[in-house]
Coordinates of C-alpha atoms in Angstrom, one line a residue:
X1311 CA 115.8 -29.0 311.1
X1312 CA 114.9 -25.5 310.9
X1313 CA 112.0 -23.9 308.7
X1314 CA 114.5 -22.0 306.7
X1315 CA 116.6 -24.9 306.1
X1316 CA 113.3 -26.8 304.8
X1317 CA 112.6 -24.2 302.6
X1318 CA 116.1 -24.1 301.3
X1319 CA 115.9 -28.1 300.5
X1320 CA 112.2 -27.4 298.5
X1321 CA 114.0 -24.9 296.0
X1322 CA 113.1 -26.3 292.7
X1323 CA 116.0 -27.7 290.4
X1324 CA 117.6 -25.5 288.2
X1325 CA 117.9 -27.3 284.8
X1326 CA 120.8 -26.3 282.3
X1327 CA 121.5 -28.0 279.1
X1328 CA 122.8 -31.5 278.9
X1329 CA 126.4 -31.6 278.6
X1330 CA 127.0 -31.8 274.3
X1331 CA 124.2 -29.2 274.1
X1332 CA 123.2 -26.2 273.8
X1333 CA 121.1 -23.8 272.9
X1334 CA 121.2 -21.3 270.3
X1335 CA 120.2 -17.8 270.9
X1336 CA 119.6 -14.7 269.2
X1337 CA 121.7 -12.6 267.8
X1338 CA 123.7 -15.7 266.9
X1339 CA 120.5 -17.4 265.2
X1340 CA 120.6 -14.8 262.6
X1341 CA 124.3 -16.2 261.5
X1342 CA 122.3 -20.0 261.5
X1343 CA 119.1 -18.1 259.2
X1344 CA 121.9 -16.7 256.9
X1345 CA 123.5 -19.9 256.2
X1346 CA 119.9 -21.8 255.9
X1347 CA 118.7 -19.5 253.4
X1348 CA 121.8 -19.5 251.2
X1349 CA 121.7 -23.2 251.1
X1350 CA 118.5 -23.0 249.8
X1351 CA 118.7 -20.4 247.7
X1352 CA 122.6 -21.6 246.4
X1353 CA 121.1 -25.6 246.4
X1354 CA 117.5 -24.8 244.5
X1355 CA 119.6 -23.1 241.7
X1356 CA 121.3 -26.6 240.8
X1357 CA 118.0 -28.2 240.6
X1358 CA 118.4 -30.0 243.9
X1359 CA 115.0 -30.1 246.1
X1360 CA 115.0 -30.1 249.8
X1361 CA 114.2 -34.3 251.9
X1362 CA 112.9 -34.0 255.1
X1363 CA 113.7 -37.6 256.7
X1364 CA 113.4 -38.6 260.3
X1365 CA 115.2 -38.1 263.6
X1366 CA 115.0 -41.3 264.6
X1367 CA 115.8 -44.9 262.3
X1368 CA 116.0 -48.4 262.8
X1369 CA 119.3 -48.6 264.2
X1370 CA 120.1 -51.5 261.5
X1371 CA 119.7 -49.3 259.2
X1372 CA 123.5 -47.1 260.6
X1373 CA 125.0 -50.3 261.6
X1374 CA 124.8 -51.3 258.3
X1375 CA 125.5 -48.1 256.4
X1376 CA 128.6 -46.8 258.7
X1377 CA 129.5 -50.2 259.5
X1378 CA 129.7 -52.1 262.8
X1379 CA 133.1 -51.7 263.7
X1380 CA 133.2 -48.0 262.8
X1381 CA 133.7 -45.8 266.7
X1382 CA 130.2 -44.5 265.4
X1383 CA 127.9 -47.7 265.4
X1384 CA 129.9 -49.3 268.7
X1385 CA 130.1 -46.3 270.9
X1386 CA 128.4 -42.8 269.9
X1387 CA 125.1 -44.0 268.7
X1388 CA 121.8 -42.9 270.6
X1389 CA 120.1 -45.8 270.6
X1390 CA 116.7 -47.0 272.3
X1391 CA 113.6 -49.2 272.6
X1392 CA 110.2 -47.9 273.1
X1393 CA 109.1 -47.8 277.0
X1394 CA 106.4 -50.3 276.3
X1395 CA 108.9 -52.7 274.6
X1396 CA 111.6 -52.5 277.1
X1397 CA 109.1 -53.4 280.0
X1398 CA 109.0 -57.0 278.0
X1399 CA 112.3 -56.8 277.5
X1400 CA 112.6 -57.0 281.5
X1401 CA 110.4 -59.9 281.8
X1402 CA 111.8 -61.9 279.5
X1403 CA 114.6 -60.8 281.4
X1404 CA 112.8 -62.4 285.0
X1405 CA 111.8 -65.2 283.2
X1406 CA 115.6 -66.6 281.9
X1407 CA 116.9 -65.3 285.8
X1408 CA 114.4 -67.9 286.8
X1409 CA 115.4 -70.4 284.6
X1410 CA 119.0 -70.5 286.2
X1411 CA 117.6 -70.3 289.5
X1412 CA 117.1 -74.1 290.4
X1413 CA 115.1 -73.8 292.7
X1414 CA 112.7 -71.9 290.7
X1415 CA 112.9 -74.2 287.8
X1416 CA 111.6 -77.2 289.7
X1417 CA 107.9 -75.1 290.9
X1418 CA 106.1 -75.7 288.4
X1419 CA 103.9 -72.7 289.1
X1420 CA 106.4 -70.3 289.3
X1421 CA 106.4 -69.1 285.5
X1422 CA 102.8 -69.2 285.4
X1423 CA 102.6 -65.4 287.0
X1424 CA 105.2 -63.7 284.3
X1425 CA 104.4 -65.8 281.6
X1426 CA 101.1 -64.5 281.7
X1427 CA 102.1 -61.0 282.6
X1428 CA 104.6 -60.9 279.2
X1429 CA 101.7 -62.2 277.1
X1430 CA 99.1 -59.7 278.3
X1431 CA 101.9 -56.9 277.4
X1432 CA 102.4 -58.2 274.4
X1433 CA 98.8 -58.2 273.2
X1434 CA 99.0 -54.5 274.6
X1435 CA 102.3 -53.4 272.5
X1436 CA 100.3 -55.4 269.2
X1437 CA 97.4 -53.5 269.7
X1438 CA 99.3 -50.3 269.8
X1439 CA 101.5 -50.8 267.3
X1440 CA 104.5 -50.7 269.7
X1441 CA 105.2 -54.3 268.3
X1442 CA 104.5 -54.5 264.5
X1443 CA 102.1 -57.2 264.1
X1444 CA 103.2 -58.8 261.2
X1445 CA 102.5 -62.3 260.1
X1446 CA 105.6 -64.5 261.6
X1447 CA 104.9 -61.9 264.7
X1448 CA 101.4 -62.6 264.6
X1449 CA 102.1 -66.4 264.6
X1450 CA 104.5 -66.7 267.0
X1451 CA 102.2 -64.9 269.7
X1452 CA 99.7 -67.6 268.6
X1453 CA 102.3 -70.4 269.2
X1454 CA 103.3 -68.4 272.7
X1455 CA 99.7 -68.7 274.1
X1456 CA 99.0 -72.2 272.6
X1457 CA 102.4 -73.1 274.1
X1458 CA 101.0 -71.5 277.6
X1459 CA 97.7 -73.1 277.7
X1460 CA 99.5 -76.5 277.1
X1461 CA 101.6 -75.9 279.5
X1462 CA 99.0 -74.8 282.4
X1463 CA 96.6 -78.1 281.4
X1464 CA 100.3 -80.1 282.0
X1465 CA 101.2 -78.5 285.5
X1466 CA 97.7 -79.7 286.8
X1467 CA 97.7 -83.1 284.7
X1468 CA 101.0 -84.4 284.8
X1469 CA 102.1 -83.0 288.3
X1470 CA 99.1 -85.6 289.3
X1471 CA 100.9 -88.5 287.8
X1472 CA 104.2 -87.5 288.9
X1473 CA 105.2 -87.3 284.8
X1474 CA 108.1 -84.2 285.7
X1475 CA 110.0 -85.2 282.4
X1476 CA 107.5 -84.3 280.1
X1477 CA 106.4 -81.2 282.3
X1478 CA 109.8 -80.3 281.6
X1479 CA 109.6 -81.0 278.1
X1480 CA 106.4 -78.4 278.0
X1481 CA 108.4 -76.0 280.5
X1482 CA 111.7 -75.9 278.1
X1483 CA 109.4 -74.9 275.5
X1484 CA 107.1 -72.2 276.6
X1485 CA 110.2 -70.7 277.9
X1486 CA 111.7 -71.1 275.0
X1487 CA 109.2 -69.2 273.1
X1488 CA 109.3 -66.3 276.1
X1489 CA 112.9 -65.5 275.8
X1490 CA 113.0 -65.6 272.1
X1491 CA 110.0 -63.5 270.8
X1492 CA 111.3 -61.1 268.8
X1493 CA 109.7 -57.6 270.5
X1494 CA 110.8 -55.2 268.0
X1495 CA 113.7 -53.4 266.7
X1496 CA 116.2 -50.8 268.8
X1497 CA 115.5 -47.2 267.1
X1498 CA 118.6 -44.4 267.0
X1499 CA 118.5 -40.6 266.8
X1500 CA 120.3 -40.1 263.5
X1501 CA 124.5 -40.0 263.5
X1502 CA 124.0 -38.7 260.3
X1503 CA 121.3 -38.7 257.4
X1504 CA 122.4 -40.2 254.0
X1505 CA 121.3 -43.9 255.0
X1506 CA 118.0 -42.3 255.8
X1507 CA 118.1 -40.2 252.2
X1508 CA 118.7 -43.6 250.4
X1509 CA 116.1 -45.4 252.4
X1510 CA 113.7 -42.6 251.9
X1511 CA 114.9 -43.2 247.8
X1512 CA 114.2 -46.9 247.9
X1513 CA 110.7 -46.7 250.3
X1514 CA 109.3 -44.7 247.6
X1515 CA 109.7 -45.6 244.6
X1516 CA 112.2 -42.7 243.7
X1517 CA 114.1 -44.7 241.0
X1518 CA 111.0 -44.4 238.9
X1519 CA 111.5 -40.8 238.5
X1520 CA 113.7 -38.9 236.1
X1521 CA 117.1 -39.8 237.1
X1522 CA 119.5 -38.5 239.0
X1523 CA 117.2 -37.6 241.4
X1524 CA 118.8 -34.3 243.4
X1525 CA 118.1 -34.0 247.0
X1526 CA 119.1 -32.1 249.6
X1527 CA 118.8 -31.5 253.7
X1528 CA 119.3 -29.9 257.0
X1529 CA 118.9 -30.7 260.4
X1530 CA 119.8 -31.8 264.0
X1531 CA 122.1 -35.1 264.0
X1532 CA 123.4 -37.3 267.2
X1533 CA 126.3 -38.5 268.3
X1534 CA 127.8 -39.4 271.7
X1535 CA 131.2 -37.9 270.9
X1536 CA 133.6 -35.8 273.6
X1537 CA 132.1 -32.2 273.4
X1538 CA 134.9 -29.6 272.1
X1539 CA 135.2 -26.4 270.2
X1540 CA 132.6 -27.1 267.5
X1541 CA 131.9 -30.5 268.1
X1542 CA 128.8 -31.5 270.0
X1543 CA 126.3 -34.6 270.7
X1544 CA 123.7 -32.7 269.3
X1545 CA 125.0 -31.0 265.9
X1546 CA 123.5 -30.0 262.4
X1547 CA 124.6 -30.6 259.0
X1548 CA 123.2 -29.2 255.9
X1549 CA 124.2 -32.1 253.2
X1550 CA 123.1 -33.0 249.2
X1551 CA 122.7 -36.5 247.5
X1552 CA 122.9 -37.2 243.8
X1553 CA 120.6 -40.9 243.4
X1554 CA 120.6 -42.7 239.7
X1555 CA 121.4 -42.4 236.9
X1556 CA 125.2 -42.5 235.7
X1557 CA 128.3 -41.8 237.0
X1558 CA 129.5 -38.8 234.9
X1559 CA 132.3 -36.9 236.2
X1560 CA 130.5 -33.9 235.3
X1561 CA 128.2 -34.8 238.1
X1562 CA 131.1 -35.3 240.5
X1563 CA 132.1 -31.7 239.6
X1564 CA 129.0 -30.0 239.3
X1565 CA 128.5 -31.2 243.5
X1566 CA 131.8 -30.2 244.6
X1567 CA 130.8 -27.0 241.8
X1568 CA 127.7 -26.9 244.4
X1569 CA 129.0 -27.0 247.8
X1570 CA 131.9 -24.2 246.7
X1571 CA 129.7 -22.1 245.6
X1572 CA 127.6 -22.0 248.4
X1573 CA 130.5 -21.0 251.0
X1574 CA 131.8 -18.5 248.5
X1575 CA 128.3 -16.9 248.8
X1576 CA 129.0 -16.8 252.4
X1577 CA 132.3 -15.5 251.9
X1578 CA 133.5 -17.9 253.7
X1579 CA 137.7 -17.4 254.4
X1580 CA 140.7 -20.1 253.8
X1581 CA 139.1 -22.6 251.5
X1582 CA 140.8 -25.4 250.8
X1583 CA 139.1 -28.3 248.2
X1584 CA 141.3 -31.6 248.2
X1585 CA 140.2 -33.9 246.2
X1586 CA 141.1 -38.0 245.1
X1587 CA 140.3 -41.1 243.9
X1588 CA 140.0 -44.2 245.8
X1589 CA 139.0 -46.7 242.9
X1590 CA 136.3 -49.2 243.1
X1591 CA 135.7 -52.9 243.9
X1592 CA 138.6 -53.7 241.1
X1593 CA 141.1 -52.0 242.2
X1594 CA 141.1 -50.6 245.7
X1595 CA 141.3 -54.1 246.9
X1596 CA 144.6 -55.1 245.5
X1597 CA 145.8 -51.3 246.7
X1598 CA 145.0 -52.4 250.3
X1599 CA 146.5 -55.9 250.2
X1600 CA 149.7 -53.7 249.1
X1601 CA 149.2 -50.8 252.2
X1602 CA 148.6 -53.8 254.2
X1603 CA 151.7 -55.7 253.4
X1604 CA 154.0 -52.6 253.7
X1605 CA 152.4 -51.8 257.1
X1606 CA 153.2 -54.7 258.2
X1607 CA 156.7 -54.2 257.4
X1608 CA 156.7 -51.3 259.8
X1609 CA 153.9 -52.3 262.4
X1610 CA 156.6 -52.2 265.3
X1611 CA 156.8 -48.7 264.8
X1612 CA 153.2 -48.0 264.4
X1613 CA 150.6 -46.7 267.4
X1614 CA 148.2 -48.7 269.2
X1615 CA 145.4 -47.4 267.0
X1616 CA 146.9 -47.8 263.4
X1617 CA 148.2 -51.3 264.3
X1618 CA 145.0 -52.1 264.9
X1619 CA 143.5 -50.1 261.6
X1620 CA 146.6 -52.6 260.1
X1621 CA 143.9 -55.5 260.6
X1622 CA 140.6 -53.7 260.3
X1623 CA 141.3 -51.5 257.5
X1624 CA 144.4 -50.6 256.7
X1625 CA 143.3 -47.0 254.7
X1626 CA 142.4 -45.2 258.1
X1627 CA 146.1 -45.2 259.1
X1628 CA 146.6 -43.1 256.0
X1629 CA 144.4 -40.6 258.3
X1630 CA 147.1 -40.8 261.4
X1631 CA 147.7 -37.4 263.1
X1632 CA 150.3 -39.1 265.1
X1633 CA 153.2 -36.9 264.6
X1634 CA 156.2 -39.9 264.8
X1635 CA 153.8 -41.8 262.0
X1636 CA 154.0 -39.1 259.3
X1637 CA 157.6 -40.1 258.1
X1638 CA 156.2 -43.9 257.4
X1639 CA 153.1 -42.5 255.6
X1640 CA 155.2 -40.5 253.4
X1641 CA 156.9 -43.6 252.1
X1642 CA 153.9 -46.4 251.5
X1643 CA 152.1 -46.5 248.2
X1644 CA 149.9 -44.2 246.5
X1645 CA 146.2 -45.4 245.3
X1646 CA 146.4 -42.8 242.2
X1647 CA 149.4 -45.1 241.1
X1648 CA 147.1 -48.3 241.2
X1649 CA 144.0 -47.5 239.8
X1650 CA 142.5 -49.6 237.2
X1651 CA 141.6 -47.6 233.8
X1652 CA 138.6 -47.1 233.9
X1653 CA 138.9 -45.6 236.9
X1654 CA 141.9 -43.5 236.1
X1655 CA 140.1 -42.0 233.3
X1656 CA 137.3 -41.0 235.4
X1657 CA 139.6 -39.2 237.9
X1658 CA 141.1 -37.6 235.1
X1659 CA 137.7 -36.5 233.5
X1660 CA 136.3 -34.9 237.2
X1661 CA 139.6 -33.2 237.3
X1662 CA 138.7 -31.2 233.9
X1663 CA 135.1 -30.8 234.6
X1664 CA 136.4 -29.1 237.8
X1665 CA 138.6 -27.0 235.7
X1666 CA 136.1 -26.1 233.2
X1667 CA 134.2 -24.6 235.9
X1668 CA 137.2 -22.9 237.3
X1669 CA 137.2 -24.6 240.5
X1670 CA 140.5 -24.9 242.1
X1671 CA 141.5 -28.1 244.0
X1672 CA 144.4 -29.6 245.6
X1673 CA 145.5 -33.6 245.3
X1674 CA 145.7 -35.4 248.7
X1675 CA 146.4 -39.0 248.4
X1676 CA 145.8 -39.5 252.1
X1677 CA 142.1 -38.5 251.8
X1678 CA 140.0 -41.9 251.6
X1679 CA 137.4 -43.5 253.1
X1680 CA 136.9 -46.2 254.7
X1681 CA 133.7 -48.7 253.7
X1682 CA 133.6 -50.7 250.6
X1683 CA 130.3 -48.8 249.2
X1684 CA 132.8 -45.8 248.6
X1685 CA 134.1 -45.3 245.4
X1686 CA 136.3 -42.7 243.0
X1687 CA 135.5 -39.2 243.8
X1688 CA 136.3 -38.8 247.3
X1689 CA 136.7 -34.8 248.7
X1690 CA 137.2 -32.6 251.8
X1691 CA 137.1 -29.0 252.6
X1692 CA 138.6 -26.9 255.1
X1693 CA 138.3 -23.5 256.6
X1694 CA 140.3 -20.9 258.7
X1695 CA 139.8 -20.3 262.2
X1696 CA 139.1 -24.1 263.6
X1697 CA 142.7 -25.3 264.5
X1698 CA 143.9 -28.6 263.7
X1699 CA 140.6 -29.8 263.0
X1700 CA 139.5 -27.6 260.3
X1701 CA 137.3 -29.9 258.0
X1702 CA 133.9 -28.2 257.1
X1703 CA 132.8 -30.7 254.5
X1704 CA 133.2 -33.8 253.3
X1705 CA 132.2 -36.2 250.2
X1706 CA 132.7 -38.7 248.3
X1707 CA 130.9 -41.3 245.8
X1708 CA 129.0 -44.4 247.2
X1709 CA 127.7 -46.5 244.3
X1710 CA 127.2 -49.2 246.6
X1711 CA 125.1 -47.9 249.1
X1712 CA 121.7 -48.4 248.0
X1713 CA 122.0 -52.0 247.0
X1714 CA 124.1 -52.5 250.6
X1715 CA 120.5 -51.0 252.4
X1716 CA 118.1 -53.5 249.8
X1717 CA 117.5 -51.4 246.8
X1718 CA 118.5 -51.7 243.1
X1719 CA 122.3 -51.2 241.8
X1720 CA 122.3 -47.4 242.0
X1721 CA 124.9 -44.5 241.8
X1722 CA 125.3 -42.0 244.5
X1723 CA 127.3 -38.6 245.6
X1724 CA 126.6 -36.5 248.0
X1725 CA 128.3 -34.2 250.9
X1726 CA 128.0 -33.1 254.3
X1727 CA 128.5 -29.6 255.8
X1728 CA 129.2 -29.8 259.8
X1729 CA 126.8 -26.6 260.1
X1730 CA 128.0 -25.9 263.7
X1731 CA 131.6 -25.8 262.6
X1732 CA 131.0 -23.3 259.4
X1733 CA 129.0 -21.0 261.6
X1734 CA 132.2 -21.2 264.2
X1735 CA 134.7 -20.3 260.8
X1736 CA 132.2 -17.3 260.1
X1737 CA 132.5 -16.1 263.3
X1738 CA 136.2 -16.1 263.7
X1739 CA 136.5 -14.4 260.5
X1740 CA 134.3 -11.7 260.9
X1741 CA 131.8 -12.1 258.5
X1742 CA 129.2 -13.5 260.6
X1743 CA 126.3 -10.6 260.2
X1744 CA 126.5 -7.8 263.4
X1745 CA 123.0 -8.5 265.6
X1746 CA 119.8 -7.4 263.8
X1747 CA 118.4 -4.4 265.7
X1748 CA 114.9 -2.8 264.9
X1749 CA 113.9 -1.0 261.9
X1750 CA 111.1 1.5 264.1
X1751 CA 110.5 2.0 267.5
X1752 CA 107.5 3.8 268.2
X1753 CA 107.2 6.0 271.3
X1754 CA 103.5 6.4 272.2
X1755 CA 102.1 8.9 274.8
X1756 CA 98.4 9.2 275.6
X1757 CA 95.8 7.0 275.0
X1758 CA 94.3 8.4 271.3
X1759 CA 97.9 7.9 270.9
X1760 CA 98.3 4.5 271.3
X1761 CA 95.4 3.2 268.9
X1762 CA 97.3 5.4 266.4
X1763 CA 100.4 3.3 267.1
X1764 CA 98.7 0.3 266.7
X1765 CA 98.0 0.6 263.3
X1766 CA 100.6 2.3 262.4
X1767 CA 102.7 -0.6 263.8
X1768 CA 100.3 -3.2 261.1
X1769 CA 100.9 -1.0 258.9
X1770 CA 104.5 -0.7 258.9
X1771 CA 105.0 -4.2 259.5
X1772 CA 102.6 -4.9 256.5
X1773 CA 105.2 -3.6 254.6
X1774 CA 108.2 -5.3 255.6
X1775 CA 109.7 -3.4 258.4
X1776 CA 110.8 -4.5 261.8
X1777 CA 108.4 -2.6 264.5
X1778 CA 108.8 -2.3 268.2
X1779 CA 105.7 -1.5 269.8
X1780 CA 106.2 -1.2 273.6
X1781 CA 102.9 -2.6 275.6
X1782 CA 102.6 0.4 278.2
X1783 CA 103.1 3.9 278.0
X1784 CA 107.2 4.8 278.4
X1785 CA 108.0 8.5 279.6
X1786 CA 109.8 10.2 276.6
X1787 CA 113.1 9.7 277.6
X1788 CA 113.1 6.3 279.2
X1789 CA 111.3 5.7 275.4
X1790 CA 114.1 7.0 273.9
X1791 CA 116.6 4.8 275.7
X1792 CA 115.1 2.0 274.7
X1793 CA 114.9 2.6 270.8
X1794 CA 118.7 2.8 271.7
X1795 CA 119.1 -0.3 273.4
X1796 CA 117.3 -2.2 270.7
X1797 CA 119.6 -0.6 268.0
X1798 CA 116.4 1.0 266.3
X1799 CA 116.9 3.4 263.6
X1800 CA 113.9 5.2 263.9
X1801 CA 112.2 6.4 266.3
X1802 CA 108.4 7.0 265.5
X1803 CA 107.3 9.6 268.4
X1804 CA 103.4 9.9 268.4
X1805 CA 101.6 12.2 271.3
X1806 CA 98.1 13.5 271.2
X1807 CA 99.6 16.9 268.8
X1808 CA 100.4 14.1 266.5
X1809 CA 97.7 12.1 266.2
X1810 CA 95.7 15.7 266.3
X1811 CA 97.9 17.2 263.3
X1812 CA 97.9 14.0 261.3
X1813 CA 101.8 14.8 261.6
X1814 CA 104.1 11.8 262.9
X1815 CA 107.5 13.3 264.1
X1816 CA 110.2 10.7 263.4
X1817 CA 113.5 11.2 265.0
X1818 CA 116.9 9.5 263.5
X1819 CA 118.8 8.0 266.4
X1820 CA 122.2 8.0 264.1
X1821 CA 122.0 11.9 264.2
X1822 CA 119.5 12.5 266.4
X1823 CA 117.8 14.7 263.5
X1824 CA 114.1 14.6 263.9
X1825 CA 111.1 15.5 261.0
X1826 CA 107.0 15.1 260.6
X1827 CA 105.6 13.3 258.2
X1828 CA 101.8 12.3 256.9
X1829 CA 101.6 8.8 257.4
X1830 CA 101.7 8.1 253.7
X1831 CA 105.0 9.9 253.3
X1832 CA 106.1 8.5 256.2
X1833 CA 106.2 4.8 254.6
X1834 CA 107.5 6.2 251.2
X1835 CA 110.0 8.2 252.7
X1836 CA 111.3 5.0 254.6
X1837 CA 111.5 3.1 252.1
X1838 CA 114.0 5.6 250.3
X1839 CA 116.0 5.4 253.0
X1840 CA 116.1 1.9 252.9
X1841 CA 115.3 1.2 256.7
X1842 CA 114.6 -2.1 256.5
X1843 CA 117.4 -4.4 258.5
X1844 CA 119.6 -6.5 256.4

C-alpha cells in the first residue's frame, strides 16, 4: 500500500448530524428567540409560571401515561439503562445461558466465577447510586450473598458425600436469586412532558398550594418517528398545564383564550381552532360500545389499521386519513349526541366562555382522543403552509391523569405547541423576522485608534446596541465591505484625526451619507434614529 493511500485511510471521520436531527443555526435562531420570548411574555400575562422538568424519566412513568399499546411507548420511545447497570444485566444474562447449558449445570464450580463477579458489581452500582439501595434492594443483596456463601460451603461439603440433590437444591436457588434481582429501572428521553409536569406536581407537594396551579414549559422532546417536513426525533414543544382545583369551563376557555393569543401575537396565518367534547367515564363508554358495534357492521370494508383500532379502541378510526374510509365515518354516530348532562352542559358553558372572549372555533366531532384519563374539552389547531398535516397544537382535559401516575383525584388541561412545525408555518408565510444584522461596525485604523474603539465598542454596547469590533486592523475599504456583509447600519470610522479631534465620523451605509460626532452626541444621536436591531 502506498504512503498516500495510508494517509488517505487516517483522514479523520467527518461527523454530520444523526439522521432526525439537526442543528439550528443563526439567522434561523432568531425566528426560535421570537417565538420563546412571546410565549413567555404572552404565558406570564395569564398568570402561568414557567417548570423546568427533566430530559430523561422512568420509562414507567410514559408507558403508563401514553399507554402501552400507543405506536409511542412500543416503537418511538428512547429508552435505556445506565452503563453500569446493563453490564449486570449481561451477567445475569451469562449466568441463565449457563443454566441451559447441561453441561455447565452439572460443574458445580462453574457459577462460582460470575456469581461473584455480579455480586461485586452490584455492591459497586449500590455504592454509586446506579442501583437505588432501598430496603427490599438492600435485603435482597443480603439474601444474594448469604445464598452464595451457602452455596460455596455446599460445593466443597456435599460434593464430598456425593449429596448432588441438595447441591442442586442450593444451586436452583442462588441462581434464582441472580437472574431475578431487580437492577433498576429502564430511563427514556422524554416523548413528551405532561407526565413529567404531573409527576413534578405530585413529587412536591404542589396540591398544597393555591389551586389551580398554572404551569408552563419548553424544550427538546424524543421520539423515534420517520423524519419528514417538520417532523423530527429530536423536536421541541412549548406546552401549558392547568393542575387542581375545579373544572370550570371558564378555565377550558381561558387556555384555548391562551394558546390563540399567543400565535396571533406571532401573527401567525390560517388559524383554525376546532374544538369538542368527548364526555367522561359515564358516558364515552357506552358511545364506544355504539362506534364499536357499528364498525363492526362495516369492518369488511375497513383498512388493516382501523380494523384493528375496531378492537383496541375504536375512536382512533374516527382519525382515518384513508380516503375510501371517509364515506363510512360520515355515517357512524356522533359523541355530541350521547353525552350525559352534565357533560353536555359543560360543552355548552366552554362554548360561551369562548364566545365571551370572542374566540372563534369550529365543531369537529372527529377530534378525540384516545386514553381513558381524557375528558370533555378536547381541541386542535392548525396552520397554513404544512400540507396535509397541518396540526400546530393540540389539547384537551385529563382529569384522570394524576391519580393514573399515584397522586390525589385532580383536574387537569393543558396543550402542546409542535415548536418545530410553528416556526416552519412562520416561515412559509413570511413573517418569520429577516436575519438580524449589526447595529455599528467600527472601522479602526492606527493603533491610538484602536483603544478608542475599544471603549467606544463598551460603551455602545453598554447601551444596548449591537457592535462589531473587528480584531485586526482592516484597510478602509475592505472595512467597509464588511460592515456591508454583516448588514451593519452604521459604520463608526475612527483614524488617528479622529481620536485627535475628539470627532468620530459615522458613515450611513443605506445612503452612504457620512457625519462627525462627539462621542456623547454620537450615542444620543443614535438613539433618535433608533439603530438598535429589532
Amino acid at each position: 500500500m502506498s504512503e498516500g493511500a495510508v494517509k488517505k485511510e487516517e483522514k479523520p471521520r467527518k461527523f454530520q448530524a444523526i439522521r432526525g436531527t439537526r442543528d439550528l443555526l443563526p439567522p434561523e435562531t432568531a425566528v426560535w428567540n421570537r417565538v420563546e420570548s412571546a410565549a413567555h411574555e404572552v404565558f406570564s400575562t395569564f398568570g402561568f409560571g414557567e417548570i423546568r422538568v427533566p430530559i430523561f424519566e422512568p420509562t414507567e412513568l410514559f408507558a403508563r401515561s401514553i399507554g402501552l399499546d400507543t405506536d409511542v411507548v412500543s416503537k418511538e420511545m428512547y429508552s435505556f439503562l445506565s452503563d453500569q447497570v446493563r453490564t449486570l444485566e449481561t451477567l445475569q444474562q451469562e449466568i441463565e445461558e449457563g443454566i441451559e447449558d447441561a453441561t455447565h449445570f452439572r460443574d458445580p464450580d462453574f457459577f462460582v466465577a460470575p456469581v461473584n463477579k455480579l455480586i461485586q458489581g452490584l455492591e459497586s452500582a449500590l455504592k454509586s447510586g446506579e442501583v437505588e439501595r432501598t430496603s427490599t434492594i438492600q435485603a435482597r443483596f443480603d439474601r444474594l450473598k448469604a445464598a452464595f456463601g451457602e452455596y460455596r460451603q455446599a460445593v466443597n461439603e456435599l460434593s464430598e458425600r456425593g449429596d448432588y440433590v441438595e447441591l442442586d437444591m442450593r444451586r436452583t436457588t442462588l441462581l434464582f436469586e441472580c437472574w431475578n434481582f431487580p437492577l433498576g429501572e429502564s430511563i427514556t428521553l422524554r416523548p413528551e412532558a405532561t407526565a413529567s409536569v404531573c409527576r413534578a406536581y405530585i413529587e412536591h407537594g404542589m396540591q398544597q398550594l393555591p389551586q389551580p396551579v398554572k404551569l408552563y414549559y419548553m424544550g427538546p422532546m424524543f421520539r423515534r418517528e420517520r423524519p419528514q417536513k417538520g417532523r423530527y426525533r429530536q423536536f421541541y414543544q412549548i406546552g401549558a398545564e392547568v393542575l387542581g382545583g375545579s373544572d370550570a369551563p371558564a378555565i377550558d376557555a381561558e387556555v384555548i383564550e391562551m394558546v390563540m393569543t399567543f400565535f396571533d401575537r406571532l401573527e401567525l396565518q390560517g388559524v383554525q381552532l376546532d374544538i369538542n367534547s368527548i364526555g367522561d367515564r359515564n358516558c364515552r363508554p357506552k358511545y364506544v360500545e355504539l362506534l364499536r358495534a357499528e364498525l363492526v357492521k362495516v369492518k369488511d370494508k375497513l383498512g388493516a389499521d382501523s380494523q384493528r383500532r375496531l378492537e383496541t379502541n375504536p375512536l382512533r378510526v374516527l382519525d382515518s386519513k384513508l380516503e375510501s374510509e371517509q364515506p363510512i365515518i360520515a355515517t357512524l354516530p356522533r359523541i355530541a349526541d350521547h353525552l350525559c348532562e352534565e357533560c353536555t352542559a359543560h360543552y355548552a358553558a366552554v362554548k360561551h366562555q369562548l364566545a365571551m372572549r370572542g374566540v372563534i372555533y369550529r365543531e369537529n366531532w372527529r377530534l378525540v382522543r384516545g386514553l381513558d384519563y381524557y375528558m370533555r374539552t378536547t381541541f386542535e389547531i392548525t396552520a397554513q403552509g404544512l400540507g396535509s398535516q397541518n396540526a400546530v397544537c393540540g389539547g384537551g382535559r385529563y382529569d384522570g391523569l394524576v391519580e393514573l401516575l399515584g397522586g390525589p383525584p385532580t383536574k387537569g388541561i393543558g396543550f402542546a405547541i409542535g415548536e418545530d412545525r410553528l416556526i416552519l408555518s412562520l416561515q412559509e408565510s413570511g413573517k418569520a423576522p429577516a436575519q438580524q444584522g449589526r447595529d455599528v461596525y467600527i472601522a479602526w485604523m492606527g493603533e491610538r485608534a484602536h483603544a478608542t474603539a475599544i471603549r467606544a465598542a463598551k460603551d455602545l454596547r453598554k447601551a444596548g446596541f449591537s457592535v462589531e469590533l473587528p480584531p485586526v486592523e482592516l484597510k478602509f475599504g475592505k472595512a467597509l465591505g464588511q460592515a456591508d456583509k454583516l448588514g451593519a447600519k452604521y459604520a463608526l470610522i475612527l483614524g488617528d484625526n479622529e481620536v485627535a479631534e475628539g470627532l468620530w465620523t459615522l458613515k450611513t451605509m443605506a445612503d452612504g451619507s457620512q457625519a462627525k460626532f462627539t462621542e456623547p452626541d454620537l450615542l444620543e444621536h443614535l438613539r433618535k434614529q433608533g439603530a438598535l436591531q429589532p
